Coordinates of C-alpha atoms in Angstrom, one line a residue:
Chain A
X1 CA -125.0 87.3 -77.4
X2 CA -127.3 84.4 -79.2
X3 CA -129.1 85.2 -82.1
X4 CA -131.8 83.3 -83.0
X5 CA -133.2 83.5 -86.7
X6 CA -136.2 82.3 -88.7
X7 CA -136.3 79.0 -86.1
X8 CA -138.6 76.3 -87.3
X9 CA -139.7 73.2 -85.0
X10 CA -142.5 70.7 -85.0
X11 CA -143.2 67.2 -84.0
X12 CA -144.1 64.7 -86.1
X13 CA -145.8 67.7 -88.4
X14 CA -147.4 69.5 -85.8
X15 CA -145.6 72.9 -85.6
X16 CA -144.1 74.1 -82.1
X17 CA -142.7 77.1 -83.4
X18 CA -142.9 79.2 -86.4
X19 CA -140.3 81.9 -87.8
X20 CA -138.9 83.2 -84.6
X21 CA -136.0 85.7 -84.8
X22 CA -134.9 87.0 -81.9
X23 CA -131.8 88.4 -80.2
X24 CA -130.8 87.4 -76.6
X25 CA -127.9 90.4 -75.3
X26 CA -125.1 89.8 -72.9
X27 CA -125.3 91.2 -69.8
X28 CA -128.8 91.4 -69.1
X29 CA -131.6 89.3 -68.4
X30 CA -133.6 87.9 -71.7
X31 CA -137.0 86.4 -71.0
X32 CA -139.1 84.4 -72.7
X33 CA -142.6 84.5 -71.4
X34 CA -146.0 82.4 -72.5
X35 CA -148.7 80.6 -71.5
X36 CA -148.4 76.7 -70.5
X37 CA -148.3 75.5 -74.4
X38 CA -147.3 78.4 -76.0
X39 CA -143.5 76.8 -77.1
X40 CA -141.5 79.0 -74.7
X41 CA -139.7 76.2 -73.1
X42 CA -139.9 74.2 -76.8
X43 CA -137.6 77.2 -77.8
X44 CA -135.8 77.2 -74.8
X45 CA -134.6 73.8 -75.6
X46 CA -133.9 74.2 -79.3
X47 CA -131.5 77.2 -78.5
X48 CA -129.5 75.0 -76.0
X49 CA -129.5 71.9 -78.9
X50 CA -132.1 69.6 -76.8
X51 CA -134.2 70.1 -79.7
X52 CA -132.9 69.4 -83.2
X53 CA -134.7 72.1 -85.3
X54 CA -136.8 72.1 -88.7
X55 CA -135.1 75.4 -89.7
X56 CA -133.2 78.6 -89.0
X57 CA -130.1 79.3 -87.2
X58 CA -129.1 79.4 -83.6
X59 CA -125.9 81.8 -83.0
X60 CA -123.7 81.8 -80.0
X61 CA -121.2 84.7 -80.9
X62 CA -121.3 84.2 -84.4
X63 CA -121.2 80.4 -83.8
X64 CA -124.1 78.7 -85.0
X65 CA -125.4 75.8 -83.2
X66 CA -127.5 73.6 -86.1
X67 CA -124.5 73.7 -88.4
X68 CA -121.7 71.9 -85.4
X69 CA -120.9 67.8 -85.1
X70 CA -122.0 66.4 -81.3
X71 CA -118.7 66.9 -80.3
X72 CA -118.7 70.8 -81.1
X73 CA -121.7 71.4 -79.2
X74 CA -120.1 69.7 -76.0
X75 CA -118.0 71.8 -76.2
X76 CA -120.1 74.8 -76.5
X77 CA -121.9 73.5 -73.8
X78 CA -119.6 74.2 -71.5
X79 CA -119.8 77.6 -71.8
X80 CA -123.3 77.0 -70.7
X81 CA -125.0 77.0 -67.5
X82 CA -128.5 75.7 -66.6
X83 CA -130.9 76.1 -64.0
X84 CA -133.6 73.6 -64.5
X85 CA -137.4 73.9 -63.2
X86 CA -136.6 70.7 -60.6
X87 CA -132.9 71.9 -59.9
X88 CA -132.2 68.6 -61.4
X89 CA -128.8 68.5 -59.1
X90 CA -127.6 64.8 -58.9
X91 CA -129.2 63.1 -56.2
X92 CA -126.4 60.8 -55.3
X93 CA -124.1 63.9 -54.6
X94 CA -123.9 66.4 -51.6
X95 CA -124.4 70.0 -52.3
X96 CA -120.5 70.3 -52.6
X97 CA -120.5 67.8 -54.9
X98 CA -122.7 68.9 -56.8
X99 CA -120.7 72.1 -57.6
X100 CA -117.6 70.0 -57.9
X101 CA -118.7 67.7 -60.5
X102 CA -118.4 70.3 -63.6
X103 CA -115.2 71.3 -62.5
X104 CA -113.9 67.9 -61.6
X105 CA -115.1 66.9 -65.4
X106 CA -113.7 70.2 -67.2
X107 CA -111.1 71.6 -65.4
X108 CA -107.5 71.1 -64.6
X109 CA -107.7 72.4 -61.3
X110 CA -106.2 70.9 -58.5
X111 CA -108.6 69.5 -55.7
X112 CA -108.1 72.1 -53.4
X113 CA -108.9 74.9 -55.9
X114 CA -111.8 72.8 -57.1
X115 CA -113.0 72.8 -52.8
X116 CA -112.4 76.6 -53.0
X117 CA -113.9 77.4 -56.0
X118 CA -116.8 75.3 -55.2
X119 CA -116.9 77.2 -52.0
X120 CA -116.9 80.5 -53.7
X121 CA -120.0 79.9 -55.7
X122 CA -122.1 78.5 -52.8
X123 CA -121.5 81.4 -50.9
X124 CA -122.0 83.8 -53.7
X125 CA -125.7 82.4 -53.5
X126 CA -125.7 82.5 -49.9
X127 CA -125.8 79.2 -48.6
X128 CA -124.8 78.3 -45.6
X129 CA -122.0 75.9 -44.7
X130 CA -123.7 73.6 -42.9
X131 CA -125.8 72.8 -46.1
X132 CA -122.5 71.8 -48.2
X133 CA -122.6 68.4 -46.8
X134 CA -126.2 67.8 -46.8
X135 CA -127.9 65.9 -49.7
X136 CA -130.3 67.5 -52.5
X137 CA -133.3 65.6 -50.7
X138 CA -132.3 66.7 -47.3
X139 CA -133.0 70.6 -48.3
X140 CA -135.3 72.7 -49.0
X141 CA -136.7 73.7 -52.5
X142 CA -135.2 76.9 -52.4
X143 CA -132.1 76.2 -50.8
X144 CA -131.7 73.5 -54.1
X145 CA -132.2 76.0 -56.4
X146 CA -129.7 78.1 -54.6
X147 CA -127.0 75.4 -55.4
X148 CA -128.4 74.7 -58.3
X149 CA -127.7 78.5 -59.8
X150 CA -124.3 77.8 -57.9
X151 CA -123.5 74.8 -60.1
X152 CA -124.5 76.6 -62.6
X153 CA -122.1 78.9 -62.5
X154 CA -119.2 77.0 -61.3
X155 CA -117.3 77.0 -64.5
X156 CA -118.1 80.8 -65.3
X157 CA -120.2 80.3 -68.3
X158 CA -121.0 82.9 -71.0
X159 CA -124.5 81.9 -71.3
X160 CA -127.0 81.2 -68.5
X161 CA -130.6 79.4 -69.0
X162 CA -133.3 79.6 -66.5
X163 CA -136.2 77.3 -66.9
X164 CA -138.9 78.4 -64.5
X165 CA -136.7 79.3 -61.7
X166 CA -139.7 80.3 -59.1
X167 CA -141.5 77.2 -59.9
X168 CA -142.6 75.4 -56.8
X169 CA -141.3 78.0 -54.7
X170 CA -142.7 81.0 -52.2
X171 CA -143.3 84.4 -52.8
X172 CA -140.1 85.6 -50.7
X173 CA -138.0 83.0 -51.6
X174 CA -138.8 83.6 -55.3
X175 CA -137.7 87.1 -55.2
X176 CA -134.4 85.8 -53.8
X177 CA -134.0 83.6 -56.6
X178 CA -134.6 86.3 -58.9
X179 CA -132.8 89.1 -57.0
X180 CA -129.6 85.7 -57.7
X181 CA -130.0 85.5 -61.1
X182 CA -129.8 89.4 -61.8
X183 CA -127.1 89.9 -60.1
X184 CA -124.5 87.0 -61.2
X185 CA -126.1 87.9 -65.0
X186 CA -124.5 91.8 -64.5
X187 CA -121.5 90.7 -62.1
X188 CA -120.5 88.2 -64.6
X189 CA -121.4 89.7 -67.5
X190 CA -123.4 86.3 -68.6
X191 CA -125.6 86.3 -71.9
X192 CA -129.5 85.5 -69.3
X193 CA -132.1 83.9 -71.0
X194 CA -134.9 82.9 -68.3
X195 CA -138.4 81.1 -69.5
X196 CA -141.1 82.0 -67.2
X197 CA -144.9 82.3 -66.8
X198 CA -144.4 84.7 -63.5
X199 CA -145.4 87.9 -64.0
X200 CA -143.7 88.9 -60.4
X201 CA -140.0 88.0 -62.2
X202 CA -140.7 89.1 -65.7
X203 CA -142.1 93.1 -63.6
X204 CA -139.0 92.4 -61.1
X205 CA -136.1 91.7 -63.5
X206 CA -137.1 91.1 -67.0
X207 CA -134.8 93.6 -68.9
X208 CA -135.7 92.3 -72.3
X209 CA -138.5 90.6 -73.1
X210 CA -140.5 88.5 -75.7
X211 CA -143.4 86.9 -75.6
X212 CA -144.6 83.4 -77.1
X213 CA -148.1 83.2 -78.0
X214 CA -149.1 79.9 -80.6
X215 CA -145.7 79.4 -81.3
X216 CA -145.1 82.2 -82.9
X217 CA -143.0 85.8 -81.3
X218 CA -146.2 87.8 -81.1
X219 CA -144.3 90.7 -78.6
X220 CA -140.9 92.2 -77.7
X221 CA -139.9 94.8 -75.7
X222 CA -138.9 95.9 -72.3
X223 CA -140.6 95.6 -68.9
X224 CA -141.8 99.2 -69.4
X225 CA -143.4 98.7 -72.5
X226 CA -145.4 96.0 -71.7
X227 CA -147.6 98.5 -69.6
X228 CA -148.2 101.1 -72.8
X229 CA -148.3 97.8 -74.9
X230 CA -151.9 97.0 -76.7
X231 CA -150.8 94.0 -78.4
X232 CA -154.0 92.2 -77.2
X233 CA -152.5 88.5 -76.5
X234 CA -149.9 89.8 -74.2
X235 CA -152.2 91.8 -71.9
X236 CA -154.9 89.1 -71.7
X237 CA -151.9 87.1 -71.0
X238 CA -150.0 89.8 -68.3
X239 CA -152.8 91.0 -66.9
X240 CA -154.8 88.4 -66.4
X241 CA -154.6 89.2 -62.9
X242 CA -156.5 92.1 -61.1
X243 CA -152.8 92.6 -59.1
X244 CA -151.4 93.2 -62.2
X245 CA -154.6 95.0 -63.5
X246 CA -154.5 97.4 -61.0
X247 CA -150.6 98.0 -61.2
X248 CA -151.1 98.9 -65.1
X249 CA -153.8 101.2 -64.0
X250 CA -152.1 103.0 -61.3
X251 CA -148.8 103.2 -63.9
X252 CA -151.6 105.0 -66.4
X253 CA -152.7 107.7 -63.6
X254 CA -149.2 108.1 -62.6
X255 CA -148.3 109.2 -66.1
X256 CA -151.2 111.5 -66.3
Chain B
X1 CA -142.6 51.4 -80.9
X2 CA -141.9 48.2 -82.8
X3 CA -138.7 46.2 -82.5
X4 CA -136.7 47.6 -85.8
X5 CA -137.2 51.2 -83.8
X6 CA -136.2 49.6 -80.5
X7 CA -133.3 47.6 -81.8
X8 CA -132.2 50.5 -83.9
X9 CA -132.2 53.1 -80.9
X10 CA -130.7 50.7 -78.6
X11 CA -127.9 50.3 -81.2
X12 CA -127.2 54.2 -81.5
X13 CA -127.4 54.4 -77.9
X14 CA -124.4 52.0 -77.4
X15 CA -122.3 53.6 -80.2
X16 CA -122.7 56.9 -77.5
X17 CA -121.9 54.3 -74.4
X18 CA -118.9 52.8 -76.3
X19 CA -116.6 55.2 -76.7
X20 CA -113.1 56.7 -74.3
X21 CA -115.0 58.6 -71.3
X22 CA -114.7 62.4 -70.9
X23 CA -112.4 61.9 -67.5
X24 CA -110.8 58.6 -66.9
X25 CA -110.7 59.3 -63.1
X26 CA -115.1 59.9 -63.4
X27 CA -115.2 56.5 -65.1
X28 CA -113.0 54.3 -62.5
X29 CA -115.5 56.5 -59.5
X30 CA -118.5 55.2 -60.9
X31 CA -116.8 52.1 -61.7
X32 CA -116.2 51.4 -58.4
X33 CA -119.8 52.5 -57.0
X34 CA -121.4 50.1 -59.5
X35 CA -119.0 47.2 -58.8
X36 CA -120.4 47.8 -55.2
X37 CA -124.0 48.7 -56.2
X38 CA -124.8 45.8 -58.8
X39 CA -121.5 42.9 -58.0
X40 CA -120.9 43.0 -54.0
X41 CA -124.5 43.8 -53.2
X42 CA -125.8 41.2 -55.4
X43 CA -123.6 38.7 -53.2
X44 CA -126.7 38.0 -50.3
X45 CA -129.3 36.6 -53.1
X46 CA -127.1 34.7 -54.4
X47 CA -126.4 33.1 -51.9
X48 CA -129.2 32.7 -50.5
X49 CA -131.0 31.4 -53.6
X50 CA -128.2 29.2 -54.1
X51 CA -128.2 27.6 -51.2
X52 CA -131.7 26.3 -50.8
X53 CA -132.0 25.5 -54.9
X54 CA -128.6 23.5 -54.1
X55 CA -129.9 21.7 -51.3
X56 CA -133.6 21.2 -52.8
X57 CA -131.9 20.0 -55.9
X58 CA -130.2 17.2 -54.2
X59 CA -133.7 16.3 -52.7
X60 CA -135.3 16.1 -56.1
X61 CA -132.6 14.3 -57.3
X62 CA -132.5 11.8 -54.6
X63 CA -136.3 11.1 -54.6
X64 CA -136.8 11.1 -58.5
X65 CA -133.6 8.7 -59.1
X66 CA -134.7 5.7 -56.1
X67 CA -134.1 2.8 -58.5
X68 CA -130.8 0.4 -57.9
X69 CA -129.7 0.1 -61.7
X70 CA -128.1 3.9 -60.8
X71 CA -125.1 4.6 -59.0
X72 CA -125.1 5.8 -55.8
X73 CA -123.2 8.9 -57.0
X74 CA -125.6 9.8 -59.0
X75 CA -127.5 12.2 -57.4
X76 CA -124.2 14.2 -56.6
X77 CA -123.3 14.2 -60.0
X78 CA -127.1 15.5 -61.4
X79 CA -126.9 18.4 -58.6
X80 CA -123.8 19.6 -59.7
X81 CA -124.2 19.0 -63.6
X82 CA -127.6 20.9 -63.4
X83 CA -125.9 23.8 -61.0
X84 CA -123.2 24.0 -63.5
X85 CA -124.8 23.9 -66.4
X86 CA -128.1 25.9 -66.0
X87 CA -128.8 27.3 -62.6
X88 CA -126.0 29.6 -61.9
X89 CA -125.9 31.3 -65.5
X90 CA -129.1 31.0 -67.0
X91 CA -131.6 30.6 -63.7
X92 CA -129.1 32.5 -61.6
X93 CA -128.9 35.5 -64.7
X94 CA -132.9 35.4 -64.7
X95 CA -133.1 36.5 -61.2
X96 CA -130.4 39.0 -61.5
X97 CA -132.3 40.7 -64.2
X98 CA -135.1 41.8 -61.7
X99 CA -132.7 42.9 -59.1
X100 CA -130.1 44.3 -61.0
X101 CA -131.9 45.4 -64.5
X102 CA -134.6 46.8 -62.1
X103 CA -132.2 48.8 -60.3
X104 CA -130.9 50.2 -63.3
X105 CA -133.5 51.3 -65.2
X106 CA -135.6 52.7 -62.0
X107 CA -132.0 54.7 -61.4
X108 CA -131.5 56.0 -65.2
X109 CA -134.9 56.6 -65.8
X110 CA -135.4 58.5 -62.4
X111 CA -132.7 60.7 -63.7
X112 CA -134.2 60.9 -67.0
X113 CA -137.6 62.5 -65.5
X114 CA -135.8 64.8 -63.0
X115 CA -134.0 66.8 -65.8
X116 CA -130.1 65.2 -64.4
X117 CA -129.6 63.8 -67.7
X118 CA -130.1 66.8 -69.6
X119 CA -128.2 68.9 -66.9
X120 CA -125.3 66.1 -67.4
X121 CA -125.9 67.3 -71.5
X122 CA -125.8 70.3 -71.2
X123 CA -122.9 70.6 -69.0
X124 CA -121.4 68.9 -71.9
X125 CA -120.9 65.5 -70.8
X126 CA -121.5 62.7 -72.7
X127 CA -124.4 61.7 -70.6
X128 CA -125.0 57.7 -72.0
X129 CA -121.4 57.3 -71.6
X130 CA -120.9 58.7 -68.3
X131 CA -123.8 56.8 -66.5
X132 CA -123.7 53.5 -68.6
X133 CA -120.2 52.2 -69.6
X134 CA -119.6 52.1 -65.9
X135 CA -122.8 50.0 -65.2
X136 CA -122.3 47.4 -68.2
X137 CA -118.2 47.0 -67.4
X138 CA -118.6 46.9 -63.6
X139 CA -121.8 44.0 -63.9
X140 CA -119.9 42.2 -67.2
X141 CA -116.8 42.1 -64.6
X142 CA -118.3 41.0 -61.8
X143 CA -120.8 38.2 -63.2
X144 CA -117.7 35.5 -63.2
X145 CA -117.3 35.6 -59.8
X146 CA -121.4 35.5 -58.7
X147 CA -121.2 32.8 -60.9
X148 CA -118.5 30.8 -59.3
X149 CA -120.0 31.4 -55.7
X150 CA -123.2 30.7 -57.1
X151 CA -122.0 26.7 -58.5
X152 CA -120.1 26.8 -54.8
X153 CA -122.8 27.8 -52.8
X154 CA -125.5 25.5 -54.1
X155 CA -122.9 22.2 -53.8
X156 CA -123.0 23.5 -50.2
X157 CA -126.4 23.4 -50.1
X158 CA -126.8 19.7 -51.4
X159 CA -123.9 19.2 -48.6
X160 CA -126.2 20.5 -45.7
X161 CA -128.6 18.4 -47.0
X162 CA -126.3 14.9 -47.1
X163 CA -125.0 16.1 -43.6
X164 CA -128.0 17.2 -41.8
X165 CA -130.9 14.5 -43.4
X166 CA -130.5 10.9 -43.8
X167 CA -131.8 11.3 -48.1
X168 CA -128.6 10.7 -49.4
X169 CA -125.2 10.1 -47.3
X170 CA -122.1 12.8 -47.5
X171 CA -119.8 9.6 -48.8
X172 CA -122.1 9.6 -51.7
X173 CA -122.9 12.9 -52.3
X174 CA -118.6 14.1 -52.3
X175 CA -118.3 11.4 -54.7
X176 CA -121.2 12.5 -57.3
X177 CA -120.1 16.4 -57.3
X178 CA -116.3 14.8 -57.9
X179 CA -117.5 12.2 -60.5
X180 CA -116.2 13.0 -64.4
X181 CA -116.2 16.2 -63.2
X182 CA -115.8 18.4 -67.0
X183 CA -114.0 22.0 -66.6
X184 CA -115.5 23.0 -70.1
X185 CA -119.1 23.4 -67.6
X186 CA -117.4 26.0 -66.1
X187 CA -116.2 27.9 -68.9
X188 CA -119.8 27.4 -70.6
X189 CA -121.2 28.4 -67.5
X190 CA -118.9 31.7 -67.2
X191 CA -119.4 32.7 -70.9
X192 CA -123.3 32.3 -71.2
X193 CA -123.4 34.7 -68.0
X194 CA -120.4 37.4 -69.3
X195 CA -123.2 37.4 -72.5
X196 CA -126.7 37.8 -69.8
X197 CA -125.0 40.3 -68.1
X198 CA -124.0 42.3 -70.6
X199 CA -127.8 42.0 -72.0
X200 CA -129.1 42.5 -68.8
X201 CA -127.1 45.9 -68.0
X202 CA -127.5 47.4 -71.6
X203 CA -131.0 46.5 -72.0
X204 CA -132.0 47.9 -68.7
X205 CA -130.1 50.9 -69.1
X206 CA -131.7 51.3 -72.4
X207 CA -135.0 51.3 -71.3
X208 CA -134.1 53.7 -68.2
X209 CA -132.3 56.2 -70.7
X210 CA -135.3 56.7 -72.9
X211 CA -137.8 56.6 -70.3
X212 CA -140.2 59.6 -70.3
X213 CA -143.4 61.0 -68.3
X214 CA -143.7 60.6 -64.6
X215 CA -142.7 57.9 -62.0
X216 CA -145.6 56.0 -63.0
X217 CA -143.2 55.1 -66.3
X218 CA -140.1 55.0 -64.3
X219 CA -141.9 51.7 -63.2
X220 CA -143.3 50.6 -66.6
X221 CA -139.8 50.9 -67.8
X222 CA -137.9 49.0 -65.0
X223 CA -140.9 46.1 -65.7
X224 CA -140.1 46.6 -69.5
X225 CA -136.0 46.5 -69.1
X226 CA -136.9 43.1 -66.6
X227 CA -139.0 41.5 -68.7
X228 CA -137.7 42.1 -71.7
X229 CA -133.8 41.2 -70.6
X230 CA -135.3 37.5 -69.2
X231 CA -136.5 37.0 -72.6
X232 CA -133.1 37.8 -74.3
X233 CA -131.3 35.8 -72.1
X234 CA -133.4 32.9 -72.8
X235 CA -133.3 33.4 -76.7
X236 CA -129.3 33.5 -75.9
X237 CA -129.4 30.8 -73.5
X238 CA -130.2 28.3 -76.5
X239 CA -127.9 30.4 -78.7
X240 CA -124.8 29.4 -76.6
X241 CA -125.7 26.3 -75.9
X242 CA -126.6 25.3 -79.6
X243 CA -123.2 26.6 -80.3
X244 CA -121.0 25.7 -77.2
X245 CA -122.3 22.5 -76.4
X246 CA -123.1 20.5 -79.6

């Protein structure tokens, strides 16, 4: 679990986030949702120490990030897994590799359980193994964000960050993405915390969710309670679309 | 930014790059990439340049010295004195600072815009250490040696020219590269270049490590890492020699 508490951050005096407390449960998927500006992925960044903040604590279990020396949080940080927006996999490394490299830099395993283990992840996200060879630039966007989620979770971290995972990426291929990171978050029992603007994911597997408006938490709840929500800021934010327009109507006939 | 902020970053940035890596066996992998990447493939402009300054040199020389009160020899001696001396540290350095400061701070800051630094952070790894101290050891280690072929190549290249034009003749040529031939040239040489190496492979890596935005200031940075190396070595050029050879 991370628990986040009265977080204060700004640049050079300009506030990016005011007083936000919030609580981030294992085993489920957390989301952070916002429009382009809000802070979501300011406070994204300031929970995994990218961000030094102003103010306010950061826990991971109890531990609390603002308060531990460089080297404590490296070693946090291995506990932590990140999916980035770009994949951000090393371009220099294949796709095995690429898995490899956390476990070749913080494990004691031998090679051959490094090969296996490697294996195991990249077929857990269902790659192929004709991709395990290839380069990050010789696949597709999807496929990279596959090994990305893969690397991610090579060293069985406790916590798992999503930045924008369906950035860049189709419809079907998005819900494949998100179908991933649902799954691995309850088969692993990882603490999810995913920042995203689409309102497919946040629908499809947001379990617990808060929403960034200004800076400042202005909502939290679950998926289903965004529809009975009248917090005005989050519905011109979620159903800004007439898809999603629609789907909160239909929801409000259904009930009736 | 202004210089105090620059020199000041730059400083904390190599107290991060100095320090025992993570995983030994990590270090020597990319230790051996960039002794490939930035010594061996550096090998082909060096000697190419080398060659043709060597053998231009010796036509300069020749030309510019035509007056009987100087010994034959001494257009030898000049082309290997200036070779020695200047051109393959200091000119030699200068070039090697586009090519190889370029390459580094187009490759660090490339990683810097794509997010793989901060994935290398938040893995946990020590990311200035991991891509840097391999870069500035492998390049520091393998400057001697470009060096040395360097001052070889380009008394080749005044050779071709004794050999193949009738400027200057081979007897007289050997004999001015062999005449009061001083070892302590070398060693200058070898010790002004350990120093621009090190400048050029920090400096660049600097610049690459804090570069931000979009590939539009991946390039901004590689010209700022280039640019701003040539002038160090320069300013260090006349701080070796002021020292070394007074």
């Amino acid at each position: 679990m991370i628990e986040v508490k009265n977080l204060y951050k700004s640049f050079e005096g300009v506030p990016a986030l005011t007083d936000i407390s919030a609580v981030f449960e294992t085993g489920i998927v957390n989301m952070i949702i916002g429009q382009s500006g809000s802070g979501k992925t300011v406070l994204m960044k300031s929970i995994i120490g990218l961000h030094r903040i102003d103010k306010g604590r950061i826990e991971y279990d109890g531990r609390n990030l603002p308060d531990m020396t460089m080297k404590e949080i490296r070693i946090l940080r291995r506990e932590v897994g990140m999916l980035f927006q770009g994949s951000a996999l090393f371009d220099s490394m294949t796709v095995l590799e690429n898995v490899m490299y956390p476990l070749e830099m913080f494990s004691s395993m031998s090679k051959k359980e490094m090969i296996q283990r490697a294996h195991f992840c990249l077929e857990r996200v269902n790659l192929e193994k004709s991709s395990f060879d290839l380069y990050p630039s010789e696949i597709s966007g999807g496929m990279q964000k596959r090994a990305a989620i893969a690397r991610a979770i090579a060293l069985r971290p406790k916590y798992l960050f999503c930045d924008e995972p369906n950035s860049g990426l189709d419809p079907i291929t998005s819900l494949i993405i998100d179908d991933l990171i649902y799954k691995i978050t309850h088969e692993f029992n990882i603490t999810t915390i995913i920042n995203s603007h689409d309102m497919n994911s946040v629908i499809g597997i947001g379990e617990k969710i808060i929403f960034i408006n200004n800076g400042k938490k202005a909502w939290e709840g679950t998926k289903d309670d965004i529809f009975k929500s009248d917090n005005e800021e989050l519905n011109d934010f979620v159903f800004a679309s007439e898809v999603f327009k629609q789907l909160k109507a239909m929801k409000i006939n259904n009930k009736k | 930014m202004n210089i105090f902020q620059d020199t000041g970053r730059y400083c904390i940035l190599m107290e991060h790059v100095f320090i025992k890596p993570d995983r030994w066996k990590m270090f020597f992998r990319q230790f051996r990439n960039e002794l490939d990447k930035l010594g061996l493939q550096s090998l082909p402009i060096v000697l190419i340049i080398s060659v043709f300054i060597g053998a231009v040199l010796t036509i300069q020389t020749k030309l510019n010295s035509e007056n009987p009160l100087l010994p034959s020899y001494t257009t030898g001696l000049v082309t290997r004195d200036t070779l020695l001396l200047e051109f393959s540290s200091t000119i030699m350095c200068l070039i090697l600072a586009g090519k190889v400061g370029s390459n580094i701070a187009s490759e660090i800051g490339t990683m810097r815009i794509t997010e793989q630094i901060d994935a290398l952070e938040i893995m946990g790894v020590n990311s200035a250490n991991y891509l840097i101290l391999p870069k500035i050891v492998a390049f520091v280690l393998m400057i001697p040696f470009l060096t040395i072929f360097s001052m070889a190549i380009g008394l080749i290249g005044g050779y071709f020219v004794a050999l193949f034009s009738d400027i200057i003749t081979v007897a007289e040529y050997v004999t001015g590269i062999q005449y009061a031939f001083n070892a302590y040239y070398v060693f200058y040489s070898i010790v002004k270049s350990l120093v621009f190496a090190f400048l050029i492979s920090s400096v660049s890596s600097y610049y690459g490590y804090y570069a931000y935005g979009g590939a539009l200031d991946v390039g901004k940075a590689s010209t700022t890492a280039v640019v701003n190396s040539s002038i160090l070595i320069l300013f260090f050029n006349l701080l070796i020699t002021n020292v070394m050879l007074k």
